[in-house]
Amino acid sequence: MPTLLHIDSSPLYGRSVSRELTSAFVAQWKASHPDGRVVVRDLNATPISPISAEWVGAVYTPEEARTPQQKELLSLSDSLLAELEQADEYVFGVPMHNFGVPSVLKLWIDQISRVGRTFSYADGTPKGLLVGKKATFIIATGGIYDAQTQMSSFNFVEPYLRSVFGFLGVTDATFLTTGGTAALNYGQDRDAFLAPHLQTVQTHAQTFLGGHA
């Protein structure tokens, strides 16, 4: 049974561009995989604490030696990792916040970046352990940060996500960016603005799914 992990990180819900676009992606995925399973993880509805010294200590304690308290500290991380490991494909909704990823997404990344689970240094060099996965990152930015634009150097979203997930082994990654969403705050018609971006997402979803026919 093919499994898609759908992760959203925008706090805007009904007003969110990234959420609307990930929903379109998921709808196409469901249509093409009637026997498939979608796991939804809303990071704004998931309380995630920053990692602590105790959390790091638990991670580096061998599993069989962990205390009940350490196991409890890692319980959310273990659940998030299980979702990642069981899914074949991922789709992320990512709004740009202050030139980077939302804080809730960074907290999630800290929880799933675990030695021995998503990466290793077993042979002295880093090796990603999330292999054979496909990921689509649907990014929404208020301004325009495309390459060759004056503001391109301010975009830390795609470079960061590409580096982190590549490190973890997810190298089959596509980035679809909807720039200029701030125009929606100044009278731009939402349907007209989103139409080409929805088409791009749906076209990519069809191509993305083709490899799993």
Coordinates of N, CA and C in Angstrom, one line a residue:
M1 N 0.8 -1.2 0.0 CA 0.0 0.0 0.0 C 0.9 1.2 0.0
P2 N 0.8 2.1 -1.1 CA 1.6 3.3 -1.1 C 1.1 4.3 0.0
T3 N 2.1 5.0 0.6 CA 1.7 5.9 1.7 C 2.4 7.3 1.5
L4 N 1.5 8.3 1.6 CA 2.0 9.7 1.5 C 1.9 10.4 2.8
L5 N 3.0 11.0 3.2 CA 3.0 11.8 4.4 C 2.8 13.3 4.1
H6 N 1.8 13.9 4.6 CA 1.4 15.2 4.2 C 1.7 16.1 5.5
I7 N 2.6 17.0 5.4 CA 3.0 17.9 6.5 C 2.7 19.3 6.1
D8 N 2.0 20.0 7.0 CA 1.7 21.5 6.8 C 2.3 22.2 8.0
S9 N 2.8 23.4 7.7 CA 3.4 24.2 8.8 C 2.9 25.6 8.8
S10 N 2.0 26.0 8.0 CA 1.5 27.4 8.0 C 0.5 27.6 9.2
P11 N 0.5 28.7 9.9 CA -0.5 28.9 11.0 C -1.7 29.6 10.5
L12 N -1.8 29.8 9.1 CA -2.9 30.6 8.6 C -4.1 29.8 8.2
Y13 N -4.0 28.5 8.1 CA -5.1 27.6 7.8 C -5.9 28.1 6.6
G14 N -7.1 28.5 6.7 CA -7.9 28.8 5.5 C -7.4 29.9 4.6
R15 N -6.6 30.8 5.2 CA -5.9 31.8 4.4 C -4.6 31.4 3.8
S16 N -4.1 30.2 4.1 CA -2.8 29.8 3.8 C -2.7 29.4 2.3
V17 N -1.8 29.9 1.6 CA -1.5 29.5 0.2 C -0.9 28.1 0.2
S18 N 0.1 27.9 1.0 CA 0.8 26.6 1.0 C -0.1 25.5 1.3
R19 N -1.1 25.7 2.3 CA -2.0 24.6 2.6 C -3.0 24.3 1.5
E20 N -3.4 25.4 0.8 CA -4.3 25.1 -0.4 C -3.6 24.3 -1.5
L21 N -2.3 24.6 -1.7 CA -1.6 23.9 -2.7 C -1.2 22.5 -2.3
T22 N -0.9 22.2 -1.0 CA -0.7 20.9 -0.6 C -2.0 20.1 -0.7
S23 N -3.1 20.7 -0.4 CA -4.4 20.0 -0.5 C -4.7 19.6 -1.9
A24 N -4.3 20.4 -2.9 CA -4.5 20.1 -4.3 C -3.6 18.9 -4.6
F25 N -2.4 18.9 -4.1 CA -1.4 17.8 -4.4 C -2.0 16.5 -3.8
V26 N -2.5 16.5 -2.6 CA -3.0 15.3 -1.9 C -4.3 14.8 -2.7
A27 N -5.1 15.7 -3.1 CA -6.3 15.3 -3.9 C -5.9 14.5 -5.1
Q28 N -4.9 15.0 -5.8 CA -4.4 14.3 -7.0 C -3.8 12.9 -6.7
W29 N -3.1 12.9 -5.6 CA -2.5 11.7 -5.1 C -3.5 10.6 -4.8
K30 N -4.6 11.1 -4.1 CA -5.7 10.1 -3.7 C -6.4 9.6 -4.9
A31 N -6.6 10.5 -5.9 CA -7.3 10.1 -7.1 C -6.5 9.0 -7.8
S32 N -5.2 9.1 -7.8 CA -4.3 8.2 -8.5 C -4.0 6.9 -7.7
H33 N -4.2 7.0 -6.4 CA -3.9 5.9 -5.5 C -5.2 5.5 -4.6
P34 N -6.2 5.0 -5.2 CA -7.4 4.7 -4.4 C -7.2 3.7 -3.3
D35 N -6.1 2.9 -3.4 CA -5.8 2.0 -2.3 C -4.7 2.6 -1.4
G36 N -4.3 3.8 -1.6 CA -3.2 4.4 -0.8 C -3.6 5.0 0.5
R37 N -2.7 5.3 1.3 CA -2.9 5.9 2.6 C -2.2 7.2 2.8
V38 N -2.9 8.2 3.3 CA -2.4 9.5 3.6 C -2.3 9.7 5.1
V39 N -1.1 10.0 5.5 CA -0.8 10.4 6.9 C -0.7 11.9 7.0
V40 N -1.5 12.5 7.8 CA -1.5 14.0 7.9 C -0.8 14.4 9.2
R41 N 0.2 15.3 9.1 CA 0.8 15.9 10.3 C 0.8 17.4 10.2
D42 N -0.1 18.0 11.0 CA -0.2 19.4 11.1 C 0.7 19.9 12.2
L43 N 1.8 20.6 11.8 CA 2.8 21.0 12.8 C 2.3 22.1 13.8
N44 N 1.2 22.8 13.3 CA 0.7 23.8 14.2 C -0.3 23.2 15.3
A45 N -0.7 22.0 15.1 CA -1.5 21.3 16.0 C -0.8 20.2 16.8
T46 N 0.5 20.2 16.6 CA 1.4 19.2 17.3 C 2.3 20.0 18.3
P47 N 2.1 19.9 19.6 CA 3.0 20.6 20.5 C 4.4 19.9 20.4
I48 N 5.4 20.7 20.0 CA 6.8 20.2 19.9 C 7.7 21.1 20.8
S49 N 8.3 20.5 21.7 CA 9.3 21.3 22.6 C 10.6 21.4 21.9
P50 N 11.4 22.5 22.2 CA 12.8 22.5 21.7 C 13.6 21.3 22.3
I51 N 14.6 20.8 21.6 CA 15.3 19.8 22.2 C 16.1 20.3 23.4
S52 N 16.4 19.5 24.4 CA 17.0 19.8 25.6 C 18.3 18.9 25.8
A53 N 19.0 19.3 26.8 CA 20.2 18.4 27.1 C 19.8 17.0 27.5
E54 N 18.6 16.9 28.2 CA 18.1 15.6 28.6 C 17.7 14.8 27.3
W55 N 17.1 15.5 26.3 CA 16.7 14.8 25.1 C 17.9 14.3 24.3
V56 N 18.9 15.1 24.2 CA 20.2 14.7 23.6 C 20.8 13.5 24.3
G57 N 20.8 13.6 25.6 CA 21.3 12.5 26.4 C 20.6 11.2 26.1
A58 N 19.2 11.3 26.0 CA 18.4 10.1 25.7 C 18.7 9.5 24.3
V59 N 18.9 10.4 23.3 CA 19.2 10.0 22.0 C 20.5 9.2 21.9
Y60 N 21.5 9.6 22.7 CA 22.8 9.0 22.6 C 23.0 7.8 23.7
T61 N 21.9 7.5 24.4 CA 21.9 6.4 25.3 C 21.4 5.2 24.5
P62 N 22.1 4.1 24.5 CA 21.6 2.9 23.7 C 20.2 2.6 24.1
E63 N 19.4 2.2 23.1 CA 17.9 2.0 23.3 C 17.6 1.1 24.5
E64 N 18.4 0.0 24.6 CA 18.1 -1.0 25.7 C 18.5 -0.5 27.1
A65 N 19.2 0.6 27.1 CA 19.6 1.2 28.4 C 18.8 2.4 28.8
R66 N 17.9 2.8 28.0 CA 17.2 4.0 28.3 C 16.2 3.8 29.5
T67 N 16.2 4.9 30.3 CA 15.2 4.8 31.4 C 13.8 5.1 30.9
P68 N 12.8 4.9 31.7 CA 11.4 5.2 31.4 C 11.3 6.7 31.0
Q69 N 12.0 7.5 31.8 CA 11.9 9.0 31.5 C 12.5 9.3 30.2
Q70 N 13.6 8.7 29.8 CA 14.3 8.9 28.5 C 13.4 8.5 27.4
K71 N 12.7 7.3 27.6 CA 11.8 6.8 26.6 C 10.6 7.8 26.4
E72 N 10.2 8.3 27.4 CA 9.1 9.3 27.3 C 9.5 10.6 26.6
L73 N 10.8 11.0 26.9 CA 11.3 12.2 26.2 C 11.4 12.0 24.7
L74 N 11.6 10.8 24.3 CA 11.8 10.5 22.9 C 10.5 10.0 22.2
S75 N 9.4 9.9 22.9 CA 8.2 9.3 22.4 C 7.6 10.0 21.2
L76 N 7.6 11.4 21.3 CA 7.1 12.1 20.1 C 8.0 12.0 18.9
S77 N 9.3 12.1 19.2 CA 10.3 11.9 18.1 C 10.1 10.5 17.5
D78 N 9.9 9.5 18.3 CA 9.7 8.1 17.7 C 8.5 8.1 16.8
S79 N 7.4 8.7 17.2 CA 6.2 8.7 16.4 C 6.4 9.5 15.1
L80 N 7.1 10.6 15.2 CA 7.4 11.4 13.9 C 8.3 10.6 13.0
L81 N 9.3 9.9 13.6 CA 10.2 9.1 12.7 C 9.4 7.9 12.1
A82 N 8.5 7.3 12.8 CA 7.7 6.2 12.3 C 6.9 6.7 11.0
E83 N 6.4 7.9 11.1 CA 5.6 8.4 10.0 C 6.6 8.6 8.8
L84 N 7.7 9.1 9.0 CA 8.7 9.3 7.9 C 9.1 8.0 7.3
E85 N 9.4 7.0 8.1 CA 10.0 5.8 7.7 C 9.0 4.9 6.9
Q86 N 7.7 5.0 7.3 CA 6.6 4.2 6.7 C 6.1 4.8 5.4
A87 N 6.3 6.1 5.2 CA 5.8 6.7 4.0 C 6.8 6.5 2.8
D88 N 6.2 6.4 1.7 CA 7.0 6.3 0.4 C 7.3 7.7 -0.1
E89 N 6.3 8.6 0.1 CA 6.4 9.9 -0.5 C 6.0 11.0 0.5
Y90 N 6.6 12.2 0.4 CA 6.3 13.3 1.3 C 5.8 14.5 0.5
V91 N 4.9 15.3 1.1 CA 4.6 16.6 0.6 C 4.6 17.5 1.7
F92 N 5.3 18.6 1.6 CA 5.5 19.6 2.7 C 4.9 21.0 2.2
G93 N 4.1 21.6 3.1 CA 3.7 23.0 2.8 C 4.5 23.9 3.7
V94 N 5.2 24.8 3.1 CA 6.2 25.6 3.8 C 6.1 27.1 3.4
P95 N 5.5 27.9 4.3 CA 5.6 29.3 4.1 C 6.9 29.9 4.6
M96 N 7.4 30.9 3.9 CA 8.6 31.6 4.3 C 8.3 32.5 5.5
H97 N 9.0 32.3 6.6 CA 8.9 33.2 7.8 C 10.3 33.8 8.0
N98 N 10.3 35.1 7.8 CA 11.6 35.9 8.1 C 12.8 35.3 7.3
F99 N 12.5 34.9 6.1 CA 13.5 34.4 5.1 C 13.9 33.0 5.4
G100 N 13.3 32.3 6.4 CA 13.6 30.9 6.7 C 12.3 30.1 6.8
V101 N 12.5 28.9 7.3 CA 11.3 28.0 7.5 C 10.6 28.4 8.8
P102 N 9.3 28.0 8.9 CA 8.6 28.3 10.1 C 9.2 27.6 11.3
S103 N 9.1 28.2 12.5 CA 9.7 27.7 13.7 C 9.2 26.3 14.0
V104 N 7.9 26.0 13.7 CA 7.4 24.7 14.0 C 8.0 23.6 13.1
L105 N 8.4 24.0 11.9 CA 9.1 23.0 11.0 C 10.5 22.8 11.5
K106 N 11.2 23.8 12.0 CA 12.5 23.6 12.5 C 12.5 22.7 13.7
L107 N 11.5 22.9 14.6 CA 11.3 22.0 15.8 C 11.1 20.6 15.3
W108 N 10.3 20.4 14.3 CA 10.1 19.0 13.8 C 11.4 18.4 13.2
I109 N 12.1 19.2 12.5 CA 13.4 18.7 11.9 C 14.3 18.3 13.0
D110 N 14.4 19.1 14.1 CA 15.2 18.7 15.2 C 14.8 17.4 15.8
Q111 N 13.5 17.1 15.8 CA 13.0 15.9 16.4 C 13.3 14.6 15.5
I112 N 13.4 14.8 14.2 CA 13.6 13.7 13.3 C 15.0 13.5 12.9
S113 N 15.9 14.4 13.2 CA 17.3 14.3 12.8 C 18.0 13.6 13.9
R114 N 18.0 12.3 13.8 CA 18.6 11.4 14.9 C 19.6 10.4 14.4
V115 N 20.7 10.4 15.0 CA 21.8 9.5 14.6 C 21.3 8.1 14.8
G116 N 21.6 7.2 13.8 CA 21.1 5.9 13.9 C 19.7 5.6 13.4
R117 N 19.0 6.7 13.2 CA 17.6 6.5 12.6 C 17.5 7.2 11.3
T118 N 17.9 8.4 11.1 CA 17.8 9.1 9.9 C 19.2 9.5 9.3
F119 N 20.2 9.3 10.0 CA 21.6 9.4 9.5 C 22.6 8.6 10.4
S120 N 23.7 8.4 9.8 CA 24.7 7.7 10.6 C 26.1 8.1 10.2
Y121 N 27.1 7.9 11.1 CA 28.5 8.1 10.8 C 29.2 6.8 11.0
A122 N 28.6 5.7 10.7 CA 29.1 4.4 11.0 C 30.5 4.1 10.4
D123 N 30.7 4.6 9.2 CA 32.0 4.4 8.6 C 32.9 5.7 8.6
G124 N 32.5 6.6 9.5 CA 33.3 7.8 9.6 C 32.9 9.0 8.8
T125 N 32.0 8.7 7.9 CA 31.4 9.7 7.0 C 29.9 9.7 7.1
P126 N 29.2 10.9 7.0 CA 27.8 10.9 7.1 C 27.1 10.1 6.0
K127 N 26.0 9.4 6.4 CA 25.2 8.7 5.5 C 23.8 8.9 5.8
G128 N 23.0 9.3 4.9 CA 21.5 9.4 5.1 C 20.8 8.1 5.1
L129 N 19.9 7.9 6.0 CA 19.2 6.6 6.1 C 17.8 6.6 5.6
L130 N 17.3 7.8 5.2 CA 15.9 7.9 4.6 C 16.1 7.7 3.1
V131 N 16.3 6.5 2.6 CA 16.6 6.3 1.2 C 15.4 5.8 0.5
G132 N 15.3 6.1 -0.8 CA 14.2 5.6 -1.6 C 12.9 6.4 -1.4
K133 N 13.0 7.6 -0.9 CA 11.8 8.4 -0.7 C 11.8 9.5 -1.7
K134 N 10.6 10.0 -2.0 CA 10.4 11.2 -2.8 C 9.7 12.3 -2.0
A135 N 10.2 13.5 -2.2 CA 9.6 14.6 -1.5 C 9.3 15.8 -2.4
T136 N 8.2 16.4 -2.1 CA 7.8 17.7 -2.8 C 7.7 18.8 -1.7
F137 N 8.4 19.9 -1.9 CA 8.3 21.0 -1.0 C 7.5 22.1 -1.7
I138 N 6.4 22.5 -1.2 CA 5.5 23.5 -1.7 C 5.7 24.8 -0.9
I139 N 6.4 25.7 -1.4 CA 6.9 26.9 -0.6 C 6.1 28.1 -1.1
A140 N 5.6 28.9 -0.1 CA 4.9 30.2 -0.4 C 5.7 31.3 0.2
T141 N 6.0 32.4 -0.6 CA 6.8 33.5 -0.1 C 6.0 34.8 -0.4
G142 N 6.1 35.7 0.6 CA 5.4 37.0 0.4 C 6.0 37.8 -0.7
G143 N 7.3 37.8 -0.8 CA 8.0 38.6 -1.9 C 8.5 37.6 -2.9
I144 N 9.3 38.1 -3.8 CA 9.8 37.3 -4.9 C 11.3 37.1 -4.7
Y145 N 11.7 35.9 -4.5 CA 13.1 35.5 -4.2 C 13.7 34.6 -5.2
D146 N 13.2 34.6 -6.4 CA 13.8 33.8 -7.5 C 15.2 34.1 -7.7
A147 N 15.9 33.1 -8.3 CA 17.3 33.3 -8.7 C 17.4 34.5 -9.7
Q148 N 18.5 35.3 -9.6 CA 18.7 36.5 -10.4 C 17.9 37.7 -10.0
T149 N 17.0 37.5 -8.9 CA 16.3 38.7 -8.5 C 17.2 39.4 -7.4
Q150 N 16.8 40.6 -7.1 CA 17.6 41.4 -6.1 C 17.5 40.7 -4.7
M151 N 16.4 40.0 -4.4 CA 16.2 39.5 -3.1 C 16.6 38.0 -3.0
S152 N 17.2 37.4 -4.0 CA 17.4 36.0 -4.0 C 18.3 35.5 -2.9
S153 N 19.3 36.3 -2.5 CA 20.2 35.9 -1.4 C 19.5 35.9 0.0
F154 N 18.3 36.4 0.1 CA 17.5 36.3 1.3 C 16.8 35.0 1.5
N155 N 16.7 34.2 0.5 CA 15.9 33.0 0.5 C 16.8 31.9 1.2
F156 N 16.5 31.6 2.4 CA 17.2 30.5 3.1 C 16.3 29.3 3.2
V157 N 15.1 29.3 2.6 CA 14.2 28.2 2.8 C 14.6 27.0 1.9
E158 N 14.7 27.1 0.6 CA 15.1 26.0 -0.2 C 16.5 25.5 0.0
P159 N 17.5 26.4 0.1 CA 18.8 25.8 0.4 C 18.9 25.0 1.7
Y160 N 18.2 25.5 2.7 CA 18.2 24.8 4.0 C 17.6 23.4 3.9
L161 N 16.4 23.4 3.3 CA 15.6 22.2 3.2 C 16.3 21.2 2.3
R162 N 16.9 21.6 1.2 CA 17.6 20.8 0.3 C 18.8 20.2 1.0
S163 N 19.5 21.0 1.8 CA 20.7 20.5 2.5 C 20.3 19.5 3.6
V164 N 19.3 19.8 4.4 CA 19.0 18.9 5.5 C 18.4 17.6 5.0
F165 N 17.5 17.6 4.1 CA 16.9 16.4 3.6 C 17.9 15.6 2.8
G166 N 18.8 16.3 2.0 CA 19.8 15.6 1.3 C 20.7 14.8 2.3
F167 N 21.1 15.5 3.4 CA 21.9 14.9 4.4 C 21.2 13.6 5.0
L168 N 19.9 13.7 5.1 CA 19.2 12.5 5.7 C 18.9 11.4 4.6
G169 N 19.3 11.7 3.4 CA 19.1 10.7 2.3 C 18.0 10.9 1.3
V170 N 17.2 12.0 1.5 CA 16.1 12.3 0.6 C 16.7 13.2 -0.5
T171 N 17.2 12.6 -1.5 CA 17.8 13.4 -2.6 C 16.8 13.6 -3.8
D172 N 15.7 12.8 -3.8 CA 14.7 13.0 -4.9 C 13.7 14.0 -4.4
A173 N 14.1 15.3 -4.5 CA 13.3 16.3 -4.0 C 12.9 17.4 -5.0
T174 N 11.7 17.8 -5.0 CA 11.2 18.9 -5.9 C 10.8 20.1 -5.1
F175 N 11.1 21.3 -5.6 CA 10.7 22.5 -4.9 C 9.8 23.3 -5.8
L176 N 8.6 23.6 -5.4 CA 7.7 24.4 -6.1 C 7.4 25.6 -5.3
T177 N 7.8 26.8 -5.8 CA 7.6 28.0 -5.0 C 6.6 29.0 -5.6
T178 N 5.7 29.4 -4.8 CA 4.7 30.4 -5.2 C 5.2 31.7 -4.5
G179 N 5.7 32.6 -5.3 CA 6.2 33.9 -4.8 C 5.2 35.0 -5.0
G180 N 5.4 36.0 -4.1 CA 4.6 37.2 -4.3 C 3.2 37.1 -3.7
T181 N 3.0 36.3 -2.7 CA 1.7 36.1 -2.1 C 1.2 37.3 -1.3
A182 N 2.1 38.2 -1.0 CA 1.8 39.5 -0.3 C 0.7 40.3 -1.1
A183 N 0.7 40.1 -2.4 CA -0.3 40.8 -3.3 C -1.7 40.4 -2.9
L184 N -1.9 39.3 -2.3 CA -3.3 38.9 -1.8 C -3.8 39.8 -0.7
N185 N -2.8 40.5 0.0 CA -3.2 41.4 1.0 C -3.6 42.8 0.5
Y186 N -3.4 43.0 -0.8 CA -3.6 44.3 -1.4 C -4.6 44.2 -2.6
G187 N -5.5 43.3 -2.5 CA -6.6 43.3 -3.5 C -6.4 42.3 -4.7
Q188 N -5.3 41.7 -4.8 CA -5.1 40.7 -5.8 C -6.2 39.6 -5.7
D189 N -6.9 39.2 -6.8 CA -7.9 38.2 -6.8 C -7.2 36.8 -6.5
R190 N -7.6 36.2 -5.4 CA -7.0 34.9 -5.0 C -7.1 33.8 -6.0
D191 N -8.2 33.6 -6.6 CA -8.4 32.5 -7.6 C -7.5 32.8 -8.8
A192 N -7.5 34.0 -9.3 CA -6.6 34.3 -10.4 C -5.2 34.1 -10.1
F193 N -4.8 34.5 -8.9 CA -3.4 34.4 -8.5 C -3.0 33.0 -8.4
L194 N -3.8 32.2 -7.8 CA -3.5 30.8 -7.5 C -3.6 29.8 -8.7
A195 N -4.4 30.2 -9.7 CA -4.7 29.3 -10.8 C -3.4 28.7 -11.4
P196 N -2.4 29.5 -11.8 CA -1.2 28.9 -12.5 C -0.4 28.0 -11.5
H197 N -0.4 28.4 -10.2 CA 0.3 27.6 -9.2 C -0.4 26.3 -8.9
L198 N -1.7 26.3 -8.9 CA -2.4 25.1 -8.7 C -2.2 24.2 -9.9
Q199 N -2.1 24.7 -11.1 CA -1.8 23.9 -12.3 C -0.4 23.3 -12.2
T200 N 0.5 24.1 -11.8 CA 1.9 23.6 -11.6 C 1.9 22.4 -10.7
V201 N 1.3 22.6 -9.5 CA 1.3 21.5 -8.5 C 0.6 20.3 -9.1
Q202 N -0.6 20.4 -9.7 CA -1.3 19.3 -10.2 C -0.5 18.6 -11.3
T203 N 0.2 19.4 -12.2 CA 1.0 18.8 -13.3 C 2.2 18.0 -12.6
H204 N 2.8 18.6 -11.7 CA 3.9 17.9 -11.0 C 3.4 16.6 -10.3
A205 N 2.2 16.7 -9.6 CA 1.7 15.6 -8.9 C 1.5 14.4 -9.9
Q206 N 1.0 14.7 -11.1 CA 0.8 13.6 -12.1 C 2.1 13.0 -12.5
T207 N 3.1 13.8 -12.7 CA 4.5 13.3 -13.1 C 5.1 12.6 -11.9
F208 N 5.0 13.2 -10.7 CA 5.5 12.6 -9.5 C 4.9 11.2 -9.3
L209 N 3.6 11.1 -9.5 CA 2.9 9.8 -9.3 C 3.2 8.8 -10.4
G210 N 3.6 9.3 -11.6 CA 3.8 8.4 -12.7 C 4.9 7.3 -12.4
G211 N 5.9 7.6 -11.5 CA 6.9 6.7 -11.2 C 6.4 5.5 -10.4
H212 N 5.1 5.7 -9.9 CA 4.6 4.6 -9.0 C 3.4 4.0 -9.6
A213 N 3.3 4.1 -10.9 CA 2.1 3.5 -11.6 C 2.1 2.0 -11.5

